[in-house]
PDB file of C-alpha atoms in Angstrom:
ATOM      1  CA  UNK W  11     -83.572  13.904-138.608  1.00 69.00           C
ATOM      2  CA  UNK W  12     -81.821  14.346-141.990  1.00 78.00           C
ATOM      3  CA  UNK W  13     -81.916  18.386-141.094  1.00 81.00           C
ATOM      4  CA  UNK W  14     -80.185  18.134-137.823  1.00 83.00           C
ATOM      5  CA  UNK W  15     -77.561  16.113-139.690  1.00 80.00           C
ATOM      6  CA  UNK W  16     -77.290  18.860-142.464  1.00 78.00           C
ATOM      7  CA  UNK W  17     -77.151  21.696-139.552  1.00 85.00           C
ATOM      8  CA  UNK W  18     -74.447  20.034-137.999  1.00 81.00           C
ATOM      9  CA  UNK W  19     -72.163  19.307-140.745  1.00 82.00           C
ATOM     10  CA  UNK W  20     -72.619  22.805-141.314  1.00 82.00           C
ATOM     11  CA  UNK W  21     -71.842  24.178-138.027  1.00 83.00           C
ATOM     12  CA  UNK W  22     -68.624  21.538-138.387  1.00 81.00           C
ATOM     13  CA  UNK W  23     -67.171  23.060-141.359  1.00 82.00           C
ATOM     14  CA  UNK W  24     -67.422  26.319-139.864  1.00 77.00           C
ATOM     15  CA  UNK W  25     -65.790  25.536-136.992  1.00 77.00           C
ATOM     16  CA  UNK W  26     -63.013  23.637-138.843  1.00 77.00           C
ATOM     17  CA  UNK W  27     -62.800  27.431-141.062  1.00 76.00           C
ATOM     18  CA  UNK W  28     -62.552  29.138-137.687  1.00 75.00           C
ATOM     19  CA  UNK W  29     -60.533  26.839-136.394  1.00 67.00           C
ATOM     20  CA  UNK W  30     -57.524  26.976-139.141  1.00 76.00           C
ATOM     21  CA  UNK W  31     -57.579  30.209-139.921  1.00 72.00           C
ATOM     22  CA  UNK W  32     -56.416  30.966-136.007  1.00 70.00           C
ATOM     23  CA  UNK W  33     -60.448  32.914-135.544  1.00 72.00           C
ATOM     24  CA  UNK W  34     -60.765  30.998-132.113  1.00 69.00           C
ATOM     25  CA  UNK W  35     -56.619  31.848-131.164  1.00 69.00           C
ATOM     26  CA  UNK W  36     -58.046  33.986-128.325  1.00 71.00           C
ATOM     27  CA  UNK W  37     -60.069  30.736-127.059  1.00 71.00           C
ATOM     28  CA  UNK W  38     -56.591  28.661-127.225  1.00 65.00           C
ATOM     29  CA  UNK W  39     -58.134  26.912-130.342  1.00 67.00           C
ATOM     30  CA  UNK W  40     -55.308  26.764-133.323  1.00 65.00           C
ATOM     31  CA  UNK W  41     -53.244  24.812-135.461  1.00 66.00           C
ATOM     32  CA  UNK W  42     -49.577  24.570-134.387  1.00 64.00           C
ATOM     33  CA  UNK W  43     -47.312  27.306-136.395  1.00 62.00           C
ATOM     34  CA  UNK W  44     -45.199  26.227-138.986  1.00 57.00           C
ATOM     35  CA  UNK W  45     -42.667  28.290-138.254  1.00 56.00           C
ATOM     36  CA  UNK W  46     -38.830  27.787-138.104  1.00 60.00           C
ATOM     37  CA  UNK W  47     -37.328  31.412-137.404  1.00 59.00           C
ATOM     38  CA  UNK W  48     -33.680  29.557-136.395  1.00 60.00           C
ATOM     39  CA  UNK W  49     -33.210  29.546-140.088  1.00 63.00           C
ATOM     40  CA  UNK W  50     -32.826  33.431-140.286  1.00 63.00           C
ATOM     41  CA  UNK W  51     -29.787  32.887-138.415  1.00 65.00           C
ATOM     42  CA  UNK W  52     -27.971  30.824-141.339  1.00 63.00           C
ATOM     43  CA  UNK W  53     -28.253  33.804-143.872  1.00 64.00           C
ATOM     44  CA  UNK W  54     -24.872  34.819-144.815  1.00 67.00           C
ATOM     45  CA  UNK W  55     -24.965  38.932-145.709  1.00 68.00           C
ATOM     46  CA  UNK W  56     -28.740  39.112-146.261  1.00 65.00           C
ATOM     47  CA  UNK W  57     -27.912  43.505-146.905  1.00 66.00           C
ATOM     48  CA  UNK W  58     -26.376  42.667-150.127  1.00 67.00           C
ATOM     49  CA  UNK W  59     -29.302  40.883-151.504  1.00 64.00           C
ATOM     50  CA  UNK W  60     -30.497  43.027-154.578  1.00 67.00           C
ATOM     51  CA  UNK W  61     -33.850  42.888-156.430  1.00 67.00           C
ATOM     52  CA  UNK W  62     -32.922  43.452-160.007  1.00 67.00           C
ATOM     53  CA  UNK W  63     -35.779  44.740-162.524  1.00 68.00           C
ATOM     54  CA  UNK W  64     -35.629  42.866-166.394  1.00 63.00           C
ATOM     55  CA  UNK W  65     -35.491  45.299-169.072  1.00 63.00           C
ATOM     56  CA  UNK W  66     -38.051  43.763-171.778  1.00 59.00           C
ATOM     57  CA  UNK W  67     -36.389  46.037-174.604  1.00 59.00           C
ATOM     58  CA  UNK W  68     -32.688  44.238-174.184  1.00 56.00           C
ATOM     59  CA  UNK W  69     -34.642  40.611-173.372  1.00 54.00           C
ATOM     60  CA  UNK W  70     -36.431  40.714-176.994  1.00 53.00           C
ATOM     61  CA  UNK W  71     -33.441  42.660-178.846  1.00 52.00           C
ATOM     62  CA  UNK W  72     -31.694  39.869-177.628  1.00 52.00           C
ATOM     63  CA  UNK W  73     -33.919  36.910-177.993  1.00 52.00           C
ATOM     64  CA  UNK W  74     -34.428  38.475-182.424  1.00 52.00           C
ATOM     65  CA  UNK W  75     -30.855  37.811-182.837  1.00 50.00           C
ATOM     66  CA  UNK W  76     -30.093  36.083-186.368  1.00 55.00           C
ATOM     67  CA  UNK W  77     -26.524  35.774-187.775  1.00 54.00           C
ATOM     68  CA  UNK W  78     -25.225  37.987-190.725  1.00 56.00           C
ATOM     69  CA  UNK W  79     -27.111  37.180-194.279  1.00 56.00           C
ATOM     70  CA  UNK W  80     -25.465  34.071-195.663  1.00 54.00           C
ATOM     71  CA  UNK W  81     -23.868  32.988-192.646  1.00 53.00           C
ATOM     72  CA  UNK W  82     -26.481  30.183-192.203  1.00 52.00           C
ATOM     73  CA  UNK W  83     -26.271  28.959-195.903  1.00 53.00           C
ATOM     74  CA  UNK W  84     -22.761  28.822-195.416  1.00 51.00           C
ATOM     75  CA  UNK W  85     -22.843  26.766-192.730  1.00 53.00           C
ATOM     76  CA  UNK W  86     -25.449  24.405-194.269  1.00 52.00           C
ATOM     77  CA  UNK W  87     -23.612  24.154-197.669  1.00 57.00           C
ATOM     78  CA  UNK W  88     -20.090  23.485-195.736  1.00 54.00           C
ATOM     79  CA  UNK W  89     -21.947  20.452-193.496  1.00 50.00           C
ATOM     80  CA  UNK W  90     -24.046  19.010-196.875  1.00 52.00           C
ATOM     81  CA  UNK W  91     -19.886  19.024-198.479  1.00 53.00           C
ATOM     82  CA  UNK W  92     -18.744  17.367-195.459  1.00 53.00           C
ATOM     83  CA  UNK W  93     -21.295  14.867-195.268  1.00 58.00           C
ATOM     84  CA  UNK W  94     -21.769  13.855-198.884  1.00 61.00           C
ATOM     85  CA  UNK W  95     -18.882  11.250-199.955  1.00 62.00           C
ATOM     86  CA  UNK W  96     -16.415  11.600-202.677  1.00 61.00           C
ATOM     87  CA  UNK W  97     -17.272  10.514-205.631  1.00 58.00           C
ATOM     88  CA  UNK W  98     -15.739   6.631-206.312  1.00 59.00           C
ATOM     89  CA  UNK W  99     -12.590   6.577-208.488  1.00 58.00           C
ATOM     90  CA  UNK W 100     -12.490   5.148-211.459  1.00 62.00           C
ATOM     91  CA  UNK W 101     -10.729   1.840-211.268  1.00 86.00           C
ATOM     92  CA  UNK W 102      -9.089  -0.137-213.453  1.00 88.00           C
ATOM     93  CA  UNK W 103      -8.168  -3.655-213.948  1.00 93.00           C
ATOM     94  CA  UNK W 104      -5.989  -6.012-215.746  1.00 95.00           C
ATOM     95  CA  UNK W 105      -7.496  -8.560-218.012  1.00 95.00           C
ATOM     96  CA  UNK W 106      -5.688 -10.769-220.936  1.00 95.00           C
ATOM     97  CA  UNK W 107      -6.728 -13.334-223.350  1.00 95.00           C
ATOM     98  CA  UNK W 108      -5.045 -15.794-225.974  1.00 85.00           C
ATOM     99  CA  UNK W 109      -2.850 -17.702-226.564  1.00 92.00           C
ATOM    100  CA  UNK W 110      -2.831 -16.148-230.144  1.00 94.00           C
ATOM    101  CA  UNK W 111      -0.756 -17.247-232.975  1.00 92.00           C
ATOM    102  CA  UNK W 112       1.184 -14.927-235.089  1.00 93.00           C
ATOM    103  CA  UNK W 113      -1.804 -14.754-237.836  1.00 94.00           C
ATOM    104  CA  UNK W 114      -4.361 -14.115-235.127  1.00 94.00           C
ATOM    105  CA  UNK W 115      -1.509 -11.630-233.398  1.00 94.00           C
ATOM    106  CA  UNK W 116      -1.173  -9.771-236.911  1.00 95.00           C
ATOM    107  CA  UNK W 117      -4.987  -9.280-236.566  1.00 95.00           C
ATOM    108  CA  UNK W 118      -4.944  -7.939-233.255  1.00 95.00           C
ATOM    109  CA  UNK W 119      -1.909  -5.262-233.863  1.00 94.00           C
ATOM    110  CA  UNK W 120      -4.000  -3.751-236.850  1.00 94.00           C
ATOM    111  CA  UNK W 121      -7.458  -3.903-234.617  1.00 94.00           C
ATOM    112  CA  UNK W 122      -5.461  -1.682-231.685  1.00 94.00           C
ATOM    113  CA  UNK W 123      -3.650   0.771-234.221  1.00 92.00           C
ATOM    114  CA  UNK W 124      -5.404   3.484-232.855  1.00 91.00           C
ATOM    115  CA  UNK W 125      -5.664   2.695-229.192  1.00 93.00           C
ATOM    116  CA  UNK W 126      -4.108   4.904-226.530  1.00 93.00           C
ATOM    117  CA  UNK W 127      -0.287   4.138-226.291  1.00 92.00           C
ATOM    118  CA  UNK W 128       0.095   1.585-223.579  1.00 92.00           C
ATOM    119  CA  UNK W 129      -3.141   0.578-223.393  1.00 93.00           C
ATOM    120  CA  UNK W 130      -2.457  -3.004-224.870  1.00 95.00           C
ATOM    121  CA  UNK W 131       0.771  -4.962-225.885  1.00 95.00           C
ATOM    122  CA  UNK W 132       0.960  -8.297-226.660  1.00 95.00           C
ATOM    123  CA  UNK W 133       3.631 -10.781-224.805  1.00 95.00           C
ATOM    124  CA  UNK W 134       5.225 -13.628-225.993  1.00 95.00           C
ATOM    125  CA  UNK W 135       3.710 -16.878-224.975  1.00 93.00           C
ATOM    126  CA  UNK W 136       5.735 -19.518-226.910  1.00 91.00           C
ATOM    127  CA  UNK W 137       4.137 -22.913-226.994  1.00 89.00           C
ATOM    128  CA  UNK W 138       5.338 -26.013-226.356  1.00 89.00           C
ATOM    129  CA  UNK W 139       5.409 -28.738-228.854  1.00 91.00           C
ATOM    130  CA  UNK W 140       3.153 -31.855-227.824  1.00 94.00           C
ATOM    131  CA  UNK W 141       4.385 -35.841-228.146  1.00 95.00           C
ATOM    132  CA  UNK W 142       2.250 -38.646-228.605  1.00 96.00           C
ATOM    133  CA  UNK W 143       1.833 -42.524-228.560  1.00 96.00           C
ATOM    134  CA  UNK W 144       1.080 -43.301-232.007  1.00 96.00           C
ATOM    135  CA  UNK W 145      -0.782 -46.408-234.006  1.00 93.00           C
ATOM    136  CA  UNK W 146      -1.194 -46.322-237.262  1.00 90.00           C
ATOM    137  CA  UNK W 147      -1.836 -45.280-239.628  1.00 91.00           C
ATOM    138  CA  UNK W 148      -4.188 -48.107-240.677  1.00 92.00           C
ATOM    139  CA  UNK W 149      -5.900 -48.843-244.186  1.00 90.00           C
ATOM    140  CA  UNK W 150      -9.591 -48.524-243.636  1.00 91.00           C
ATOM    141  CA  UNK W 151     -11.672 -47.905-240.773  1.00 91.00           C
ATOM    142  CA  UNK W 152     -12.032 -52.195-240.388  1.00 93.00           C
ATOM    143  CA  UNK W 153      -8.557 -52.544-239.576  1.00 93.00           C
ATOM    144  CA  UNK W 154      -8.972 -49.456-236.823  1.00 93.00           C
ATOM    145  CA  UNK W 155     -11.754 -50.695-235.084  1.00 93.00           C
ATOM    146  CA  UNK W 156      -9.453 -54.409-235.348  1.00 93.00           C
ATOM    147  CA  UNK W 157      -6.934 -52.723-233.530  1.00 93.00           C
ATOM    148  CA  UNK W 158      -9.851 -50.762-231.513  1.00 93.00           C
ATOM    149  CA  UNK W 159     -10.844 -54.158-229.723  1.00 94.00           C
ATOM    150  CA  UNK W 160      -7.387 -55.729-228.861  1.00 93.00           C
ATOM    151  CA  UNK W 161      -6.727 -52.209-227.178  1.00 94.00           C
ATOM    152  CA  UNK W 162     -10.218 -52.786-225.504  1.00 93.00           C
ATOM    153  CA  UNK W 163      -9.101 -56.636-224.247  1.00 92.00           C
ATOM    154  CA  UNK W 164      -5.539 -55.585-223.150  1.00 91.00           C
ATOM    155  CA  UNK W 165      -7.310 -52.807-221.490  1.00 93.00           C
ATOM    156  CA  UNK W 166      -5.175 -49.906-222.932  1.00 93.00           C
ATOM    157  CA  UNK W 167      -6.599 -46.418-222.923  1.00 93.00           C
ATOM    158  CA  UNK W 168      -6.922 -44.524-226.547  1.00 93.00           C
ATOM    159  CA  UNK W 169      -8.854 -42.406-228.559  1.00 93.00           C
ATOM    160  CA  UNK W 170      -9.026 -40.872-231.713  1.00 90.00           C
ATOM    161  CA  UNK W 171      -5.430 -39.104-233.414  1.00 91.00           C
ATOM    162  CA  UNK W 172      -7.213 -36.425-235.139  1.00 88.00           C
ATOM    163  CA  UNK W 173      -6.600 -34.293-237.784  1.00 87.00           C
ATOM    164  CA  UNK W 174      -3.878 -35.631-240.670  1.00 88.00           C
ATOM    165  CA  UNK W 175      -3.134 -38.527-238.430  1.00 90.00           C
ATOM    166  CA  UNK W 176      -6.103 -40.456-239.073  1.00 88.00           C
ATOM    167  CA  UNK W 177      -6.558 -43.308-238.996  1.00 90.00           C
ATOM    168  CA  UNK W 178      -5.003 -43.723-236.697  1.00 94.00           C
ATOM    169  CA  UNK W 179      -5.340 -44.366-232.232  1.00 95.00           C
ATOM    170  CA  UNK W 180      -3.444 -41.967-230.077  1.00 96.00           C
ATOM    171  CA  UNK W 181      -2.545 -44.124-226.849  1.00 95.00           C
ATOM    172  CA  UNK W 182      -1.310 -40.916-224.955  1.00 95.00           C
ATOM    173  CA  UNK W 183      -0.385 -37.471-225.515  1.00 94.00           C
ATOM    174  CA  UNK W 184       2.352 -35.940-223.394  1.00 95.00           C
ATOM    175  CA  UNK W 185       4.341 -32.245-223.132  1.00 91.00           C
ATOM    176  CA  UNK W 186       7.808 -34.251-223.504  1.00 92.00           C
ATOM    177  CA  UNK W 187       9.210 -36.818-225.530  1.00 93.00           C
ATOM    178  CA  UNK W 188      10.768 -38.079-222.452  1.00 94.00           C
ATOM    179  CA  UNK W 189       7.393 -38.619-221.048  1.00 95.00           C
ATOM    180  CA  UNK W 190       6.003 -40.177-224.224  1.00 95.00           C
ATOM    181  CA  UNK W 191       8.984 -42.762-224.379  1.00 95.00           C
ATOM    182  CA  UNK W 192       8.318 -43.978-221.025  1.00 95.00           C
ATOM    183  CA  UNK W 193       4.909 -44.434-221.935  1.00 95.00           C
ATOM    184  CA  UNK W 194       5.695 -46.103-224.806  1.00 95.00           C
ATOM    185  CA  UNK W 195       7.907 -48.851-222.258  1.00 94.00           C
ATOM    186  CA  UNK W 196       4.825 -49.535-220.201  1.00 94.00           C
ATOM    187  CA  UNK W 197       2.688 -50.528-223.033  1.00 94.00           C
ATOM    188  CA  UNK W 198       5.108 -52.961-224.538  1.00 92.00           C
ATOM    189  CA  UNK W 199       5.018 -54.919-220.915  1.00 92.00           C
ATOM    190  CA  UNK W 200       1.343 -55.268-221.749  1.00 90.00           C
ATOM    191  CA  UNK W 201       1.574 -56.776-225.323  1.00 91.00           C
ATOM    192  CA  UNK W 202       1.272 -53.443-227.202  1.00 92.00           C
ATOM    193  CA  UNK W 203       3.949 -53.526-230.246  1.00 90.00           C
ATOM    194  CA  UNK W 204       3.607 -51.466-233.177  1.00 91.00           C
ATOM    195  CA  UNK W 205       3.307 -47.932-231.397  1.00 95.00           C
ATOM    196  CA  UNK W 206       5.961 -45.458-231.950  1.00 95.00           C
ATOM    197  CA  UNK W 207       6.294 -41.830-230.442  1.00 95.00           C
ATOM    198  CA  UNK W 208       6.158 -38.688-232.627  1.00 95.00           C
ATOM    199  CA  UNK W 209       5.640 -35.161-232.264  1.00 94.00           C
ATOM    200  CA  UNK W 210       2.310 -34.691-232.871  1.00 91.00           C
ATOM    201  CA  UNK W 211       2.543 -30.294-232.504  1.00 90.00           C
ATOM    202  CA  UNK W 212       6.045 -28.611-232.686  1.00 91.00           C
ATOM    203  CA  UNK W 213       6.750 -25.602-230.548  1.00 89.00           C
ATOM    204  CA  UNK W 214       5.373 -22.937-232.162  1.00 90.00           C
ATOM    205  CA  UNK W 215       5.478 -19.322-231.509  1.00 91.00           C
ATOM    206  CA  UNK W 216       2.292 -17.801-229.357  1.00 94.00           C
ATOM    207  CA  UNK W 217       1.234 -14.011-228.085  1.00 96.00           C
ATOM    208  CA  UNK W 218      -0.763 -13.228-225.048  1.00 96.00           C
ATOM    209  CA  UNK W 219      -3.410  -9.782-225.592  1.00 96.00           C
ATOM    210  CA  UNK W 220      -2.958  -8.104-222.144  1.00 96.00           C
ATOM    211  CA  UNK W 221      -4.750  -5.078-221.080  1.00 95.00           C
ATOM    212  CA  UNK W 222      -3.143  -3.923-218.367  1.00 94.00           C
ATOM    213  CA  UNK W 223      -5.315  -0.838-217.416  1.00 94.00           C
ATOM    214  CA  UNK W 224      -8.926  -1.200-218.333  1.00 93.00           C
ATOM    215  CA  UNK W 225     -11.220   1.284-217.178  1.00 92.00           C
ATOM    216  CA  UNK W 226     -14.631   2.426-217.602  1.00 90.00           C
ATOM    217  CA  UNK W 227     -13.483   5.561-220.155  1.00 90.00           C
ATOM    218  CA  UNK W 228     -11.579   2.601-221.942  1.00 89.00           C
ATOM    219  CA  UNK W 229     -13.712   0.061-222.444  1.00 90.00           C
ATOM    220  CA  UNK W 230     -16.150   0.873-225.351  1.00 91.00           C
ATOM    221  CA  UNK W 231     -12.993   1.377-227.025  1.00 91.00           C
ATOM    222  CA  UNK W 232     -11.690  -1.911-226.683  1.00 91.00           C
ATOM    223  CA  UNK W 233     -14.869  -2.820-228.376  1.00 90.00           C
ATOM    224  CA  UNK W 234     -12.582  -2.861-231.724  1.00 89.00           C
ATOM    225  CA  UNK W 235     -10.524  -5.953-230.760  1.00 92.00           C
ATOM    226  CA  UNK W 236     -13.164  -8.402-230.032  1.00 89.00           C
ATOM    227  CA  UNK W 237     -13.702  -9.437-233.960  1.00 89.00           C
ATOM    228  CA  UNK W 238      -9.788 -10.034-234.031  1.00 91.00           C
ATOM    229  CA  UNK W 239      -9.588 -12.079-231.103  1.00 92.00           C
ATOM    230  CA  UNK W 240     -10.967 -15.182-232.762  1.00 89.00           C
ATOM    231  CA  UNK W 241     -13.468 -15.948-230.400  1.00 90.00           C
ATOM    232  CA  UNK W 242     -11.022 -15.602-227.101  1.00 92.00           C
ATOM    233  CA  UNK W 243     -12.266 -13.820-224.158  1.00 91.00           C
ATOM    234  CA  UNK W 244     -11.428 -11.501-221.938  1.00 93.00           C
ATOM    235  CA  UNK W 245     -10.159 -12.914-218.292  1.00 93.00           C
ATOM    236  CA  UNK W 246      -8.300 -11.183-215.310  1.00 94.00           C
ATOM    237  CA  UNK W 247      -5.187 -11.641-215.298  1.00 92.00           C
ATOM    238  CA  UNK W 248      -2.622 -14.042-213.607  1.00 82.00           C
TER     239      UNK W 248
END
């Protein structure tokens, strides 16, 4: 059974061969042509159609090309120049310090002696003098802290005077005597009635240290002013 079944699949696929390759045409057994000769017709001047032969010499002469020596570095070096940035300028900035006094502003003139020209200056800054609330001076230190406590119970604000005017309470410091003598007015409504105003700091004469162009190249060179600046530092300016 199973060799009748091989002998006819056989004798199929031979008939299928005969069959498409138009072997049975005579027996009016075979495909359909796939043929559309109405095309021919929609050819516009088929005569001038040329068959043109490539030349392999000219094709690889052509295809070898390479531009002139140093053309391509050229190029290269002229795109790495365009690409790569400048180079970031230098900047500089303004800083200052101070207020100096004219000792301390002696200092700093012989420290920047030989500094570029214009590289520093020093401004006038005057100061202005500074009032205060006075009481005192006292005899001992049991008679301040006496007066200490009926400040505390009238509750009126001081502290210490400081320097030559000890002992002694300051009960307000202020940048006018105007200000200070209206102080002085309000603390005798609460009880308060041996203070007096004096001027504790006169106006004194002061410098300001500006730089007004520091830059990188600069810098170590302003290295020389920092023992003359008396501990001040550097700040941007204002």
């Amino acid at each position: 059974m199973l060799r009748l079944a091989v002998i006819a699949l056989l004798l199929a696929n031979v008939g299928y061969y005969a069959w498409s390759q138009g072997l049975l045409k005579d027996w009016g057994f075979a495909p359909e042509e796939q043929a559309e000769p109405q095309r021919m017709n929609h050819q516009i001047r088929p005569e001038t159609l040329q068959i043109l032969r490539v030349n392999p010499s000219k094709t690889s002469s052509s295809s070898s090309f390479s531009p002139p020596p140093g053309t391509a570095t050229a190029s290269a070096d002229g795109a790495s120049s365009a690409a790569s940035p400048p180079p970031p300028a230098d900047t500089a900035e303004c800083l200052q310090a101070g207020v100096f006094d004219e000792r301390q502003a002696d200092a700093l003139r012989t420290a920047a002696a030989n500094l570029p020209p214009g590289s520093w200056l020093l401004e006038p800054t005057p100061v202005p003098g500074r009032w205060m609330v006075y009481m005192g001076r006292f005899e001992d230190v049991e008679t301040l802290d006496r007066k200490r406590a009926e400040l505390r119970a009238r509750k009126v604000d001081h502290d210490r005077a400081g320097g030559t005017l000890e002992f002694g309470l300051s009960l307000g410091r202020f940048a006018t005597k105007d200000a200070a003598e209206r102080e002085l007015a309000n603390l005798g409504n609460k009880g308060v009635r041996t203070a007096r105003v004096i001027q504790e700091r006169p106006d004194t004469a002061g410098f300001t240290l500006r730089l007004p162009a520091v830059t990188d190249a600069l810098r170590p060179q302003f290295d020389a002013l920092r023992t003359a600046m008396a501990g001040k530092t550097l700040r941007n300016c204002a």
